[in-house]
Short mmCIF file of C-alpha atoms and ligand atoms in Angstrom, two decimals:
data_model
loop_
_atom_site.label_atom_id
_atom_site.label_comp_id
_atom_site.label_asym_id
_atom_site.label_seq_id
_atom_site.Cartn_x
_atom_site.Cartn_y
_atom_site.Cartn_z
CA UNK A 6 183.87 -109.61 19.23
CA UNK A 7 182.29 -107.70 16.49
CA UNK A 8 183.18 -109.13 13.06
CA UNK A 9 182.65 -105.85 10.74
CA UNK A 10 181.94 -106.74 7.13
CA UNK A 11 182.57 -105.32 4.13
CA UNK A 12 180.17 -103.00 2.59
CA UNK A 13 180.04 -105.05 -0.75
CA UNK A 14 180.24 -108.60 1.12
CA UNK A 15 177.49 -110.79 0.06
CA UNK A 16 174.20 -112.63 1.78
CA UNK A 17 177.09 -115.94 1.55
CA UNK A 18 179.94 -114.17 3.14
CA UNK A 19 177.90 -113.76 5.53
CA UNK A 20 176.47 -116.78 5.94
CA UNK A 21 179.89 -118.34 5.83
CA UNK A 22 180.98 -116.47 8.67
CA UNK A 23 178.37 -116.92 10.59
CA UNK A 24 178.78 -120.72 10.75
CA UNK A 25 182.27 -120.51 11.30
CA UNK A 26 181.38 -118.37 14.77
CA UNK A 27 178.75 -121.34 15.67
CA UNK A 28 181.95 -124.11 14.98
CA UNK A 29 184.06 -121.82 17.07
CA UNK A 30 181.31 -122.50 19.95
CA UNK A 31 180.29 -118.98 19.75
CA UNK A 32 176.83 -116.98 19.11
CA UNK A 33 176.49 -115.01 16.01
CA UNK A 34 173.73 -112.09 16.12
CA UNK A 35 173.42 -110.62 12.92
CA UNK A 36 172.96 -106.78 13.07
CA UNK A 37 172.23 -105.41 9.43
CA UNK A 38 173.03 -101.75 9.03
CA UNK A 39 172.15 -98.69 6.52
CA UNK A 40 175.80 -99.47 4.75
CA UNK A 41 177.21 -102.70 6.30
CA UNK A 42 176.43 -105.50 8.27
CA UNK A 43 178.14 -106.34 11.79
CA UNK A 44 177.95 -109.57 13.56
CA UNK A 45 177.99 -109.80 17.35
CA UNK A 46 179.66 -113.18 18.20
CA UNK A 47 179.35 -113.70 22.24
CA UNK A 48 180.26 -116.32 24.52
CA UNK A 49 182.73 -117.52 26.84
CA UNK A 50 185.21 -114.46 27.15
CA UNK A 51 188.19 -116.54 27.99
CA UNK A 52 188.56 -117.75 24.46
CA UNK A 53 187.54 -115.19 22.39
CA UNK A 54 190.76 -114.26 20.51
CA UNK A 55 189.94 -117.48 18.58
CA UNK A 56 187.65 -115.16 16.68
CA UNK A 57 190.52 -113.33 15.34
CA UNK A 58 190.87 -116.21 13.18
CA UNK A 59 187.90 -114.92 11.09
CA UNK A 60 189.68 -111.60 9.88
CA UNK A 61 190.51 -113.75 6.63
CA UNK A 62 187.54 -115.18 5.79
CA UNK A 63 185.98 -113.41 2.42
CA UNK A 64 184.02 -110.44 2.71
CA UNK A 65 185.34 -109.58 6.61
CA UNK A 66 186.34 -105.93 7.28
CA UNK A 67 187.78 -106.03 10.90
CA UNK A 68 187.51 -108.45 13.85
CA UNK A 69 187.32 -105.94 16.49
CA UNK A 70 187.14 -106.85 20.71
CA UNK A 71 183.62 -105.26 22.36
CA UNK A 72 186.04 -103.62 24.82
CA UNK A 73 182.42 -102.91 26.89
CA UNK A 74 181.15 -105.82 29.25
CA UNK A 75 177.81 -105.55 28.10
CA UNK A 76 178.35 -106.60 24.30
CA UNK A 77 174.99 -106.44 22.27
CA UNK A 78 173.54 -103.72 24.00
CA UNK A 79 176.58 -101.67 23.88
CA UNK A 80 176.65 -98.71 21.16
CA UNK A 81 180.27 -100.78 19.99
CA UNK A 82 178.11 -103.25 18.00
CA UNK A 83 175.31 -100.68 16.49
CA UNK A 84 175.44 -97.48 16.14
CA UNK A 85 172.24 -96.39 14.96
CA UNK A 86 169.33 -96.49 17.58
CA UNK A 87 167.31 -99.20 17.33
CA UNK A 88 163.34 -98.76 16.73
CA UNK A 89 160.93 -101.35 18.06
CA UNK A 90 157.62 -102.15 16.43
CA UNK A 91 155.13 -102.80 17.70
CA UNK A 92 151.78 -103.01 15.85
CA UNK A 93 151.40 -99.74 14.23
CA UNK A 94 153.85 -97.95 16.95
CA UNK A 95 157.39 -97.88 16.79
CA UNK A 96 159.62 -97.11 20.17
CA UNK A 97 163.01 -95.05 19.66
CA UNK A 98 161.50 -93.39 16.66
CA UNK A 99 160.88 -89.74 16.07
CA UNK A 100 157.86 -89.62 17.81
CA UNK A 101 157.36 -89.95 21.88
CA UNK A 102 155.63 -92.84 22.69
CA UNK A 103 152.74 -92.77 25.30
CA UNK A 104 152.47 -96.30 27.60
CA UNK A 105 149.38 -95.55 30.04
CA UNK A 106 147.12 -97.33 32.61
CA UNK A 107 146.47 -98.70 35.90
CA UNK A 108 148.73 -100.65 38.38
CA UNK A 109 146.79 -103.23 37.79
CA UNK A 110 143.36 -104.50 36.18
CA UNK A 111 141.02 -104.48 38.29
CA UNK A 112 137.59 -105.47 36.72
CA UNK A 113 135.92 -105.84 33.04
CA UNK A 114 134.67 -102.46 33.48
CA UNK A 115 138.00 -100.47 35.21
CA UNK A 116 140.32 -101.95 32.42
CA UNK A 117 137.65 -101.43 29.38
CA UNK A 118 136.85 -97.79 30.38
CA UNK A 119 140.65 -97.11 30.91
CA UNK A 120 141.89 -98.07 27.68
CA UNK A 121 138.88 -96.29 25.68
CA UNK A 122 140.49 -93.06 27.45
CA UNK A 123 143.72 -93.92 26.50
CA UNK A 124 143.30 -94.10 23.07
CA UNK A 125 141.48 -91.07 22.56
CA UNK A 126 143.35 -88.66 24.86
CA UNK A 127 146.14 -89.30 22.41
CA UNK A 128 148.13 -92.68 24.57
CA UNK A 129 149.70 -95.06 22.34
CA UNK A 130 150.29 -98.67 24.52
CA UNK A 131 147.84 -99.73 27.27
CA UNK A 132 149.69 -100.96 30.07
CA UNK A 133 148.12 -102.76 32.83
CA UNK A 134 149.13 -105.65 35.49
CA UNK A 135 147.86 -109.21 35.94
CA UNK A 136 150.56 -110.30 37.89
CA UNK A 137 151.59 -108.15 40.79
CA UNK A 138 154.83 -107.95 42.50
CA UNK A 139 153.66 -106.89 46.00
CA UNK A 140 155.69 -105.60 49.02
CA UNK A 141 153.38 -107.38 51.43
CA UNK A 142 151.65 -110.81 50.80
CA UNK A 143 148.49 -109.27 52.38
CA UNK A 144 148.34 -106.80 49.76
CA UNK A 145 145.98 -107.20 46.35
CA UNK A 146 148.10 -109.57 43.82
CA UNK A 147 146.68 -108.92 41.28
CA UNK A 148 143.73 -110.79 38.51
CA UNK A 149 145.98 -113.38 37.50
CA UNK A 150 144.88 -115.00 33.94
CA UNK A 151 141.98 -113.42 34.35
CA UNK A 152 143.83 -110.22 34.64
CA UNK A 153 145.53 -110.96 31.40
CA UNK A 154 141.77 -111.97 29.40
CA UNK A 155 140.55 -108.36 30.29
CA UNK A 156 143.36 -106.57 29.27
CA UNK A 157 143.23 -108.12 26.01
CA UNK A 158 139.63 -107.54 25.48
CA UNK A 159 140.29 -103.80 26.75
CA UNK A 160 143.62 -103.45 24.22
CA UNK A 161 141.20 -104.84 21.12
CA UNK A 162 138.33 -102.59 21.89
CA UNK A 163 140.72 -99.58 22.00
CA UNK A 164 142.88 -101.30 19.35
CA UNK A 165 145.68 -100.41 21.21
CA UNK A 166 148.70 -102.63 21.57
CA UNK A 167 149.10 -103.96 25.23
CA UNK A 168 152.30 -104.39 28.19
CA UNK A 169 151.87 -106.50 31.07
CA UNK A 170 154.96 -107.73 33.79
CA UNK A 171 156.00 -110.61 33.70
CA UNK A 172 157.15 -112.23 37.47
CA UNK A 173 157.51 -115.61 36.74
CA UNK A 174 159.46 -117.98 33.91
CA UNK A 175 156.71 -120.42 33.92
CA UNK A 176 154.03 -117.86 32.75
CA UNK A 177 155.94 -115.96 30.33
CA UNK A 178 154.40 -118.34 27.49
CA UNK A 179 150.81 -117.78 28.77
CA UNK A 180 151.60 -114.05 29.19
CA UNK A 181 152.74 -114.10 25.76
CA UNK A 182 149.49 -115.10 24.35
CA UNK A 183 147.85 -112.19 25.70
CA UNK A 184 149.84 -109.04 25.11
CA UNK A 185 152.20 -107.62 23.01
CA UNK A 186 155.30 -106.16 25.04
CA UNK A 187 156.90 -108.04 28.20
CA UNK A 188 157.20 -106.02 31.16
CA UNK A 189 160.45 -107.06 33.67
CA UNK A 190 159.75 -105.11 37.15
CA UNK A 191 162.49 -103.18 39.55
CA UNK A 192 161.99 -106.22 41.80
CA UNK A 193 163.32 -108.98 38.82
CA UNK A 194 165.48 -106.93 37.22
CA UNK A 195 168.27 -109.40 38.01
CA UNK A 196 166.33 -112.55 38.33
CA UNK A 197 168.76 -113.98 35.45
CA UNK A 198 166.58 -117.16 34.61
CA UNK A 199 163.35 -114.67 33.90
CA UNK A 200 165.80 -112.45 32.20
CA UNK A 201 167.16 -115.79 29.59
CA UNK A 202 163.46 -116.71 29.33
CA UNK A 203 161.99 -113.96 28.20
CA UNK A 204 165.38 -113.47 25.85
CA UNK A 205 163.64 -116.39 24.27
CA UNK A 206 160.44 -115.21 22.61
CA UNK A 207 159.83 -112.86 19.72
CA UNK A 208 157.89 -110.52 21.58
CA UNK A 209 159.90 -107.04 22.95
CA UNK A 210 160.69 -106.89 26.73
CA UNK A 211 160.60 -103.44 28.75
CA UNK A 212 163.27 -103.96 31.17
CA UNK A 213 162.55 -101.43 34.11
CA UNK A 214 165.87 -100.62 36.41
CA UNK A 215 166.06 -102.88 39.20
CA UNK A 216 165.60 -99.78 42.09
CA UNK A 217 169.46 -100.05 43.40
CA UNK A 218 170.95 -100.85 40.68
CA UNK A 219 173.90 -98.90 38.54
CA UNK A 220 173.64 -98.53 34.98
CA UNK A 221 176.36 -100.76 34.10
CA UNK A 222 174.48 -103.44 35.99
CA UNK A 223 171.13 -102.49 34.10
CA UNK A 224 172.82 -103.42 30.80
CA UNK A 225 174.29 -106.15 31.95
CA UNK A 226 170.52 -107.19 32.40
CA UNK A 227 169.12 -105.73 29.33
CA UNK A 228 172.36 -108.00 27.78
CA UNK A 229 170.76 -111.25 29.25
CA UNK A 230 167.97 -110.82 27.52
CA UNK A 231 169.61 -110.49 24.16
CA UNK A 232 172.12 -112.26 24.32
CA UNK A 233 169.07 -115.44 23.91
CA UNK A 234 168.56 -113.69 20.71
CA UNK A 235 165.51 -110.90 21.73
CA UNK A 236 166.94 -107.77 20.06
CA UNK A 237 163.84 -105.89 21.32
CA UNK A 238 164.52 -104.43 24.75
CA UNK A 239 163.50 -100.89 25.83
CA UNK A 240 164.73 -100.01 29.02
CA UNK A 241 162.65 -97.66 31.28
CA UNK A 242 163.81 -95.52 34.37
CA UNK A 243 161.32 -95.86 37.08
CA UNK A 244 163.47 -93.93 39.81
CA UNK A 245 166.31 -95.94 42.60
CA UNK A 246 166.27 -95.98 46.56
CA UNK A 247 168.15 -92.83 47.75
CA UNK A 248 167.82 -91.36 51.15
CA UNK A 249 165.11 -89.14 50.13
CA UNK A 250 161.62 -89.78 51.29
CA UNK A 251 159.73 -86.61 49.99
CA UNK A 252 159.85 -89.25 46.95
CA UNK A 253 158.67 -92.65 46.81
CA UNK A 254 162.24 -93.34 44.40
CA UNK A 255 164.64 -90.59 42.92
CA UNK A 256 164.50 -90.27 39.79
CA UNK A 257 167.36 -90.69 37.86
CA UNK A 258 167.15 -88.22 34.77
CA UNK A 259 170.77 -88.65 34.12
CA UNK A 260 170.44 -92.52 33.45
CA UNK A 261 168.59 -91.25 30.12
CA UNK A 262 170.93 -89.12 28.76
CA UNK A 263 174.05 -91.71 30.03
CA UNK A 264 172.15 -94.80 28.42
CA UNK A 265 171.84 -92.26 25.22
CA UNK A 266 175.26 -92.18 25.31
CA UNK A 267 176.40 -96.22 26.20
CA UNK A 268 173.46 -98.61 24.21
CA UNK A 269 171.39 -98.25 20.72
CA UNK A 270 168.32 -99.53 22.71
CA UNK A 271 165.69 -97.05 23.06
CA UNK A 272 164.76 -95.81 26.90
CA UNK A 273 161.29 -94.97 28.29
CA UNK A 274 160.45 -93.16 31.81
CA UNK A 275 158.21 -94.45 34.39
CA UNK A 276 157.24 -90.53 36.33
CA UNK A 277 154.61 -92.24 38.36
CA UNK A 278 156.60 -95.03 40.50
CA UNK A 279 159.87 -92.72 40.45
CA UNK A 280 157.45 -90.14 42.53
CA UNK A 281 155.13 -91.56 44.20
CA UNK A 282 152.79 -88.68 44.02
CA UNK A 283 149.68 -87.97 40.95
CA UNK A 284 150.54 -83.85 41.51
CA UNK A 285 155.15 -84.82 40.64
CA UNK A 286 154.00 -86.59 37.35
CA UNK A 287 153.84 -84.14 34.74
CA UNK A 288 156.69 -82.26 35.65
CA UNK A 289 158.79 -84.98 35.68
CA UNK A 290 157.41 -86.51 32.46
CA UNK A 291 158.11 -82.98 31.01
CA UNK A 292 161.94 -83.33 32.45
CA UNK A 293 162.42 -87.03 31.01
CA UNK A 294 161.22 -85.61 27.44
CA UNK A 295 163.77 -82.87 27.43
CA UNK A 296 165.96 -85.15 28.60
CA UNK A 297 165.92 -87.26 25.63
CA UNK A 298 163.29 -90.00 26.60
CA UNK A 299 161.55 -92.15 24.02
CA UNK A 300 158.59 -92.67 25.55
CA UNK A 301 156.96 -92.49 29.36
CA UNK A 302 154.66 -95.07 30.92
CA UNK A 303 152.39 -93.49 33.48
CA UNK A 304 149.69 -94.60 35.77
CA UNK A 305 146.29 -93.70 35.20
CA UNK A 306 143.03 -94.86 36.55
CA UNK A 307 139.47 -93.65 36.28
CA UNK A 308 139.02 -93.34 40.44
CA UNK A 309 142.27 -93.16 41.49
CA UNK A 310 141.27 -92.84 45.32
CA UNK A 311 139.70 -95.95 44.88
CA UNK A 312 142.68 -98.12 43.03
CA UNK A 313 143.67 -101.46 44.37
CA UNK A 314 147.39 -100.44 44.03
CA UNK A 315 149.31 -97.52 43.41
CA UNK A 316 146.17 -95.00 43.66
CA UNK A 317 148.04 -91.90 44.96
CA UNK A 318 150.32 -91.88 41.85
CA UNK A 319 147.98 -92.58 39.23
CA UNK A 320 146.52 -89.93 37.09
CA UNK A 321 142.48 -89.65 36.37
CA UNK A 322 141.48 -89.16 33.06
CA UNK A 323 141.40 -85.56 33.24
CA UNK A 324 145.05 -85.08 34.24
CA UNK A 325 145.84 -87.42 31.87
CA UNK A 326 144.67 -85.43 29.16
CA UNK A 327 146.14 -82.16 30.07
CA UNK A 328 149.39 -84.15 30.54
CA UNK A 329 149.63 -85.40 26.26
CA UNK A 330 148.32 -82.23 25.33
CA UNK A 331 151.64 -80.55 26.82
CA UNK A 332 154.08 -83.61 25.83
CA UNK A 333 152.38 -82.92 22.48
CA UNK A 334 153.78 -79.18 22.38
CA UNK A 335 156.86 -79.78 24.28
CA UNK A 336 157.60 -82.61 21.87
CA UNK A 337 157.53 -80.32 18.94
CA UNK A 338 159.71 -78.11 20.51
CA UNK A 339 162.47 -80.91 20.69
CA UNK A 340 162.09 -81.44 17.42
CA UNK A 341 159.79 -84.78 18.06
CA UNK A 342 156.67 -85.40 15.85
C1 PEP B 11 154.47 -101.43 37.70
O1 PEP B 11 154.81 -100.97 36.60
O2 PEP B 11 153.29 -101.54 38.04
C2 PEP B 11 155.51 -101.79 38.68
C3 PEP B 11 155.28 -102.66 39.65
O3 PEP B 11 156.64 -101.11 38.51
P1 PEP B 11 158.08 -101.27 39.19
O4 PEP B 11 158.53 -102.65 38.87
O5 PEP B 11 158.87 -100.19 38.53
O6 PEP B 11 157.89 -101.01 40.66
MN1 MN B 12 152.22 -99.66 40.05
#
């Protein structure tokens, strides 16, 4: 339910009410907006028209049903996008946000050089994994804690801020203590108890689509997480499993402008694991941005014929370049900054 309150109701109204959801056995989220303040109140759907009770309580506007399963993420409980901050850059604002690296750190001197290039070809977030969730056990798995050390000594030296994935509940506290965005991957987009955990810390989440998965089921994910209480989830589009091949996933342009339509949260496209292929990655970061996108996270790597993982669709340094020197133009032509 979303109890609306007046525009003139006071910090104790709402206070008031928001105890009287928590007696009720229900979970207030406050939302504040430009001219009033909503609260979410989620729980056990069975019961819920016990919240109508609240429609007489002082300072309460309407007691309205989320009519949309996913409640908090939904558009029916805020209105106005929602911007994430993070350090110095915010996500959903006016301006397109640039998330770049490799797969996954490598060594002291891969991550290090990588992030310097970043930064000054005009990226805004290193990314970067320490934990990787591989198809084959043979395959590299990534630096582990060490991993997660180097890409914090990278994102300092390039005072950038940093995204890693998360794979498992038990590390998301020691994962926290090195970066500053959460990463959820295609493969545990659906693993509910990482999905609660990481609902649980203050840091914000980028929840990628699980790769067969419909939108409806991607919010019902992205609800998971804030339905614990993390507001600050950015979804990002990373392509799904058609029968295509020419592709390593299809990307699914339409998701942005549908998600646009269906949640507040701001969405992000991943070009480089939705093709496959270095040469399909600006075109399709170029397609997200018309599109609507808030940002793009992209692959790059200083040798990419020599990465551990994900080599043939990560950018070198060059291409990286040329590619946010066009998303610079094209984003002034949609009327980005
Ligand atoms: C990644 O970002 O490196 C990654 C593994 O992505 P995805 O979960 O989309 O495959
Ligand atoms: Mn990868």
């Amino acid at each position: 339910m979303v109890i609306v309150m007046k525009p003139e109701a006071t910090e104790e109204q709402l206070q008031n009410v928001v105890t009287r959801i928590e007696e009720l056995g229900y979970k207030p989220h406050i939302i504040y907006g430009a001219t009033r303040n909503v609260i979410g109140a989620v729980g056990d759907e069975r019961g819920k028209f016990i919240l109508q009770s609240l429609e007489v309580m002082d300072g309460v506007e309407a007691v309205i049903p989320i009519l949309k399963p996913y409640k908090l993420t939904s558009k029916e409980v805020k209105r106005e996008k929602s911007i994430i901050n993070v350090k110095d850059v915010a996500i959903g604002g006016d301006e397109l946000v640039v998330i770049a690296g490799p797969c996954a750190v490598e060594s002291e001197e891969q991550i290090i050089n990588t992030a310097k290039a970043v930064k000054s070809l005009g990226g805004h977030i290193l990314r970067g994994g320490a934990y990787k969730p591989r198809t084959s056990p043979y395959s590299f798995q990534g630096l582990g804690k060490e991993g997660l050390e180097l890409l914090k000594k990278a994102a300092d030296i390039a005072l950038l801020p940093v995204v890693t994935e998360v794979v498992n509940p038990e590390h998301v506290e020691l994962v926290c203590e090195y970066v500053d965005i959460l990463q959820i991957g295609t493969r545990n987009a659906q693993n509910f108890e990482l999905l609660k955990k990481v609902g649980q810390i203050d840091k914000p989440v980028i929840l990628k689509r699980g790769m067969a998965m419909t939108i409806k089921e991607w919010l019902m994910s992205a609800e998971y997480i804030l339905s614990e209480g993390n507001m600050n989830v950015i979804l990002c589009e990373r392509g799904i499993r058609t029968f295509e091949t020419a592709t390593r996933n299809t990307l699914d342009l339409s998701a942005i402008t549908v998600l646009k339509e269906e949640t507040h949260l701001p969405v992000i496209v991943d070009p480089s694991h939705a093709t496959g292929y270095a040469k399909y990655v600006p075109s399709m970061s170029y397609a997200a941005v018309a599109a609507g996108a808030d940002g793009l996270m992209v692959e790059v790597h200083p040798q990419p014929e020599k990465a551990f993982s994900d080599g043939p669709q990560s950018l070198n340094f060059n291409s990286f370049g040329n590619l946010v020197a066009k998303l610079k133009q094209l984003s002034w032509m949609m009327a980005r900054l």
